[in-house]
Amino acid sequence: EEFKQYAKQVVANAKRMSDELMKRGYDVVSGGTDNHLMLVDVTKIDSEVSGGVASDVLESVNITVNKNAIPNDPRKPWDPSGIRIGTPAVTTRGMAEEDVAQIVEFMDRALQKRGENAALQRLLMSVIEFSSRFGLPGVN
């Protein structure tokens, strides 16, 4: 029963995250998600942002995603148009729908402020403060 509740929360978090991304103008491939992950075409927000750029910028503020090709991707495989995002890790840490909405806010701010080192440093501190409220399984 505990795992069933966890799995339901993983999907609920992914649905909320994809909805929040789409509200901000991001193109979630397939128009949303019914499972634990989503693929987002980040070039629709700004053609200068690729999956590789997005992944690097988000990593700089402690948000981990994977660069990923999208269907019929016009970009090269080593720097594709998309990112893949999953919710099992944040759900395992105890995050729920409102928390993933905050993560999307962090992601959007990071991508909008890419190249602005001072703004990204402030955002990194906000991400660290936010995530410190949630435990890491196996770590005291």
PDB file of C-alpha atoms in Angstrom:
ATOM      1  CA  GLU A   1       0.000   0.000   0.000  1.00  0.00           C
ATOM      2  CA  GLU A   2       2.839   2.407   0.800  1.00  0.00           C
ATOM      3  CA  PHE A   3       4.405   1.875  -2.627  1.00  0.00           C
ATOM      4  CA  LYS A   4       1.041   2.382  -4.332  1.00  0.00           C
ATOM      5  CA  GLN A   5       0.683   5.757  -2.622  1.00  0.00           C
ATOM      6  CA  TYR A   6       4.238   6.689  -3.578  1.00  0.00           C
ATOM      7  CA  ALA A   7       3.617   5.743  -7.234  1.00  0.00           C
ATOM      8  CA  LYS A   8       0.414   7.802  -7.296  1.00  0.00           C
ATOM      9  CA  GLN A   9       2.312  10.785  -5.887  1.00  0.00           C
ATOM     10  CA  VAL A  10       5.078  10.384  -8.490  1.00  0.00           C
ATOM     11  CA  VAL A  11       2.469  10.611 -11.280  1.00  0.00           C
ATOM     12  CA  ALA A  12       0.580  13.476  -9.608  1.00  0.00           C
ATOM     13  CA  ASN A  13       3.853  15.389  -9.287  1.00  0.00           C
ATOM     14  CA  ALA A  14       4.738  14.766 -12.943  1.00  0.00           C
ATOM     15  CA  LYS A  15       1.307  15.920 -14.100  1.00  0.00           C
ATOM     16  CA  ARG A  16       1.548  19.101 -12.047  1.00  0.00           C
ATOM     17  CA  MET A  17       5.061  19.772 -13.265  1.00  0.00           C
ATOM     18  CA  SER A  18       4.091  19.355 -16.914  1.00  0.00           C
ATOM     19  CA  ASP A  19       1.039  21.580 -16.419  1.00  0.00           C
ATOM     20  CA  GLU A  20       3.170  24.285 -14.789  1.00  0.00           C
ATOM     21  CA  LEU A  21       5.725  24.113 -17.594  1.00  0.00           C
ATOM     22  CA  MET A  22       3.010  24.462 -20.227  1.00  0.00           C
ATOM     23  CA  LYS A  23       1.460  27.427 -18.362  1.00  0.00           C
ATOM     24  CA  ARG A  24       4.828  29.158 -18.740  1.00  0.00           C
ATOM     25  CA  GLY A  25       4.934  28.458 -22.478  1.00  0.00           C
ATOM     26  CA  TYR A  26       7.171  25.392 -22.545  1.00  0.00           C
ATOM     27  CA  ASP A  27       6.307  22.730 -25.099  1.00  0.00           C
ATOM     28  CA  VAL A  28       5.819  19.421 -23.303  1.00  0.00           C
ATOM     29  CA  VAL A  29       6.053  16.777 -26.000  1.00  0.00           C
ATOM     30  CA  SER A  30       2.765  14.831 -26.126  1.00  0.00           C
ATOM     31  CA  GLY A  31       0.941  17.696 -24.412  1.00  0.00           C
ATOM     32  CA  GLY A  32       1.511  16.467 -20.868  1.00  0.00           C
ATOM     33  CA  THR A  33       2.264  13.223 -19.090  1.00  0.00           C
ATOM     34  CA  ASP A  34       0.498  10.201 -17.675  1.00  0.00           C
ATOM     35  CA  ASN A  35       3.588   8.704 -16.063  1.00  0.00           C
ATOM     36  CA  HIS A  36       6.714   9.647 -14.107  1.00  0.00           C
ATOM     37  CA  LEU A  37       8.511  11.724 -16.710  1.00  0.00           C
ATOM     38  CA  MET A  38       8.154  14.276 -19.475  1.00  0.00           C
ATOM     39  CA  LEU A  39      10.088  15.502 -22.474  1.00  0.00           C
ATOM     40  CA  VAL A  40      10.234  19.276 -22.974  1.00  0.00           C
ATOM     41  CA  ASP A  41      11.249  21.120 -26.144  1.00  0.00           C
ATOM     42  CA  VAL A  42      13.114  24.077 -24.657  1.00  0.00           C
ATOM     43  CA  THR A  43      13.799  25.708 -28.037  1.00  0.00           C
ATOM     44  CA  LYS A  44      10.171  26.862 -28.235  1.00  0.00           C
ATOM     45  CA  ILE A  45      10.793  29.381 -25.437  1.00  0.00           C
ATOM     46  CA  ASP A  46      14.009  30.734 -26.932  1.00  0.00           C
ATOM     47  CA  SER A  47      15.782  29.389 -30.024  1.00  0.00           C
ATOM     48  CA  GLU A  48      19.141  30.126 -28.368  1.00  0.00           C
ATOM     49  CA  VAL A  49      18.398  27.584 -25.642  1.00  0.00           C
ATOM     50  CA  SER A  50      19.083  23.963 -26.515  1.00  0.00           C
ATOM     51  CA  GLY A  51      18.711  20.883 -24.358  1.00  0.00           C
ATOM     52  CA  GLY A  52      22.429  21.021 -23.602  1.00  0.00           C
ATOM     53  CA  VAL A  53      22.318  24.683 -22.620  1.00  0.00           C
ATOM     54  CA  ALA A  54      19.213  24.111 -20.485  1.00  0.00           C
ATOM     55  CA  SER A  55      20.774  21.093 -18.781  1.00  0.00           C
ATOM     56  CA  ASP A  56      23.974  23.006 -17.993  1.00  0.00           C
ATOM     57  CA  VAL A  57      22.170  26.104 -16.699  1.00  0.00           C
ATOM     58  CA  LEU A  58      19.839  24.034 -14.520  1.00  0.00           C
ATOM     59  CA  GLU A  59      22.754  21.982 -13.196  1.00  0.00           C
ATOM     60  CA  SER A  60      24.437  25.246 -12.155  1.00  0.00           C
ATOM     61  CA  VAL A  61      21.530  25.849  -9.755  1.00  0.00           C
ATOM     62  CA  ASN A  62      21.415  22.222  -8.506  1.00  0.00           C
ATOM     63  CA  ILE A  63      18.494  21.088 -10.676  1.00  0.00           C
ATOM     64  CA  THR A  64      19.285  17.909 -12.572  1.00  0.00           C
ATOM     65  CA  VAL A  65      17.661  17.073 -15.903  1.00  0.00           C
ATOM     66  CA  ASN A  66      18.900  15.209 -18.961  1.00  0.00           C
ATOM     67  CA  LYS A  67      19.363  16.745 -22.378  1.00  0.00           C
ATOM     68  CA  ASN A  68      17.298  14.678 -24.772  1.00  0.00           C
ATOM     69  CA  ALA A  69      16.316  14.598 -28.416  1.00  0.00           C
ATOM     70  CA  ILE A  70      12.693  15.308 -29.262  1.00  0.00           C
ATOM     71  CA  PRO A  71      10.716  13.646 -32.081  1.00  0.00           C
ATOM     72  CA  ASN A  72      12.068  14.811 -35.461  1.00  0.00           C
ATOM     73  CA  ASP A  73      14.701  16.889 -33.680  1.00  0.00           C
ATOM     74  CA  PRO A  74      16.401  19.296 -36.100  1.00  0.00           C
ATOM     75  CA  ARG A  75      19.407  19.675 -33.790  1.00  0.00           C
ATOM     76  CA  LYS A  76      22.424  17.385 -33.463  1.00  0.00           C
ATOM     77  CA  PRO A  77      22.268  14.461 -30.975  1.00  0.00           C
ATOM     78  CA  TRP A  78      25.045  15.898 -28.795  1.00  0.00           C
ATOM     79  CA  ASP A  79      23.079  19.146 -28.342  1.00  0.00           C
ATOM     80  CA  PRO A  80      19.403  18.272 -28.839  1.00  0.00           C
ATOM     81  CA  SER A  81      16.317  20.466 -28.496  1.00  0.00           C
ATOM     82  CA  GLY A  82      14.875  18.923 -25.392  1.00  0.00           C
ATOM     83  CA  ILE A  83      15.270  17.964 -21.788  1.00  0.00           C
ATOM     84  CA  ARG A  84      13.849  14.946 -19.963  1.00  0.00           C
ATOM     85  CA  ILE A  85      12.525  15.516 -16.458  1.00  0.00           C
ATOM     86  CA  GLY A  86      11.370  12.892 -13.977  1.00  0.00           C
ATOM     87  CA  THR A  87       9.682  13.134 -10.598  1.00  0.00           C
ATOM     88  CA  PRO A  88      10.626   9.941  -8.687  1.00  0.00           C
ATOM     89  CA  ALA A  89      13.644  11.497  -6.957  1.00  0.00           C
ATOM     90  CA  VAL A  90      11.796  14.571  -5.671  1.00  0.00           C
ATOM     91  CA  THR A  91       8.842  12.420  -4.633  1.00  0.00           C
ATOM     92  CA  THR A  92      11.178  10.123  -2.703  1.00  0.00           C
ATOM     93  CA  ARG A  93      12.379  13.207  -0.823  1.00  0.00           C
ATOM     94  CA  GLY A  94       8.780  13.951   0.204  1.00  0.00           C
ATOM     95  CA  MET A  95       7.837  16.643  -2.279  1.00  0.00           C
ATOM     96  CA  ALA A  96       4.248  17.045  -3.458  1.00  0.00           C
ATOM     97  CA  GLU A  97       2.455  19.043  -6.169  1.00  0.00           C
ATOM     98  CA  GLU A  98       3.033  22.504  -4.671  1.00  0.00           C
ATOM     99  CA  ASP A  99       6.722  21.710  -4.308  1.00  0.00           C
ATOM    100  CA  VAL A 100       7.154  20.691  -7.946  1.00  0.00           C
ATOM    101  CA  ALA A 101       5.372  23.897  -8.951  1.00  0.00           C
ATOM    102  CA  GLN A 102       8.124  25.735  -7.055  1.00  0.00           C
ATOM    103  CA  ILE A 103      10.762  23.691  -8.870  1.00  0.00           C
ATOM    104  CA  VAL A 104       9.271  24.772 -12.204  1.00  0.00           C
ATOM    105  CA  GLU A 105       9.484  28.385 -11.041  1.00  0.00           C
ATOM    106  CA  PHE A 106      13.174  27.856 -10.235  1.00  0.00           C
ATOM    107  CA  MET A 107      13.750  26.199 -13.618  1.00  0.00           C
ATOM    108  CA  ASP A 108      12.053  28.973 -15.546  1.00  0.00           C
ATOM    109  CA  ARG A 109      13.972  31.676 -13.664  1.00  0.00           C
ATOM    110  CA  ALA A 110      17.276  29.896 -14.299  1.00  0.00           C
ATOM    111  CA  LEU A 111      16.626  29.608 -18.022  1.00  0.00           C
ATOM    112  CA  GLN A 112      15.480  33.213 -18.267  1.00  0.00           C
ATOM    113  CA  LYS A 113      18.549  34.434 -16.328  1.00  0.00           C
ATOM    114  CA  ARG A 114      21.124  32.210 -18.058  1.00  0.00           C
ATOM    115  CA  GLY A 115      24.374  34.068 -18.463  1.00  0.00           C
ATOM    116  CA  GLU A 116      23.605  36.347 -15.499  1.00  0.00           C
ATOM    117  CA  ASN A 117      26.010  34.858 -12.979  1.00  0.00           C
ATOM    118  CA  ALA A 118      24.915  36.950  -9.996  1.00  0.00           C
ATOM    119  CA  ALA A 119      21.242  36.108 -10.575  1.00  0.00           C
ATOM    120  CA  LEU A 120      22.049  32.411 -10.972  1.00  0.00           C
ATOM    121  CA  GLN A 121      24.105  32.460  -7.764  1.00  0.00           C
ATOM    122  CA  ARG A 122      21.149  33.968  -5.859  1.00  0.00           C
ATOM    123  CA  LEU A 123      18.854  31.371  -7.404  1.00  0.00           C
ATOM    124  CA  LEU A 124      21.233  28.581  -6.396  1.00  0.00           C
ATOM    125  CA  MET A 125      20.990  29.763  -2.784  1.00  0.00           C
ATOM    126  CA  SER A 126      17.178  29.725  -3.042  1.00  0.00           C
ATOM    127  CA  VAL A 127      17.224  26.189  -4.450  1.00  0.00           C
ATOM    128  CA  ILE A 128      19.543  25.016  -1.669  1.00  0.00           C
ATOM    129  CA  GLU A 129      17.311  26.604   0.997  1.00  0.00           C
ATOM    130  CA  PHE A 130      14.182  25.084  -0.557  1.00  0.00           C
ATOM    131  CA  SER A 131      15.618  21.597  -0.988  1.00  0.00           C
ATOM    132  CA  SER A 132      17.095  21.551   2.523  1.00  0.00           C
ATOM    133  CA  ARG A 133      13.538  21.175   3.843  1.00  0.00           C
ATOM    134  CA  PHE A 134      13.376  17.691   2.325  1.00  0.00           C
ATOM    135  CA  GLY A 135      15.408  14.760   3.544  1.00  0.00           C
ATOM    136  CA  LEU A 136      17.673  12.531   1.520  1.00  0.00           C
ATOM    137  CA  PRO A 137      16.847   8.848   1.919  1.00  0.00           C
ATOM    138  CA  GLY A 138      19.703   7.047   3.632  1.00  0.00           C
ATOM    139  CA  VAL A 139      21.355  10.275   4.819  1.00  0.00           C
ATOM    140  CA  ASN A 140      20.855  11.549   8.353  1.00  0.00           C
TER     141      ASN A 140
END
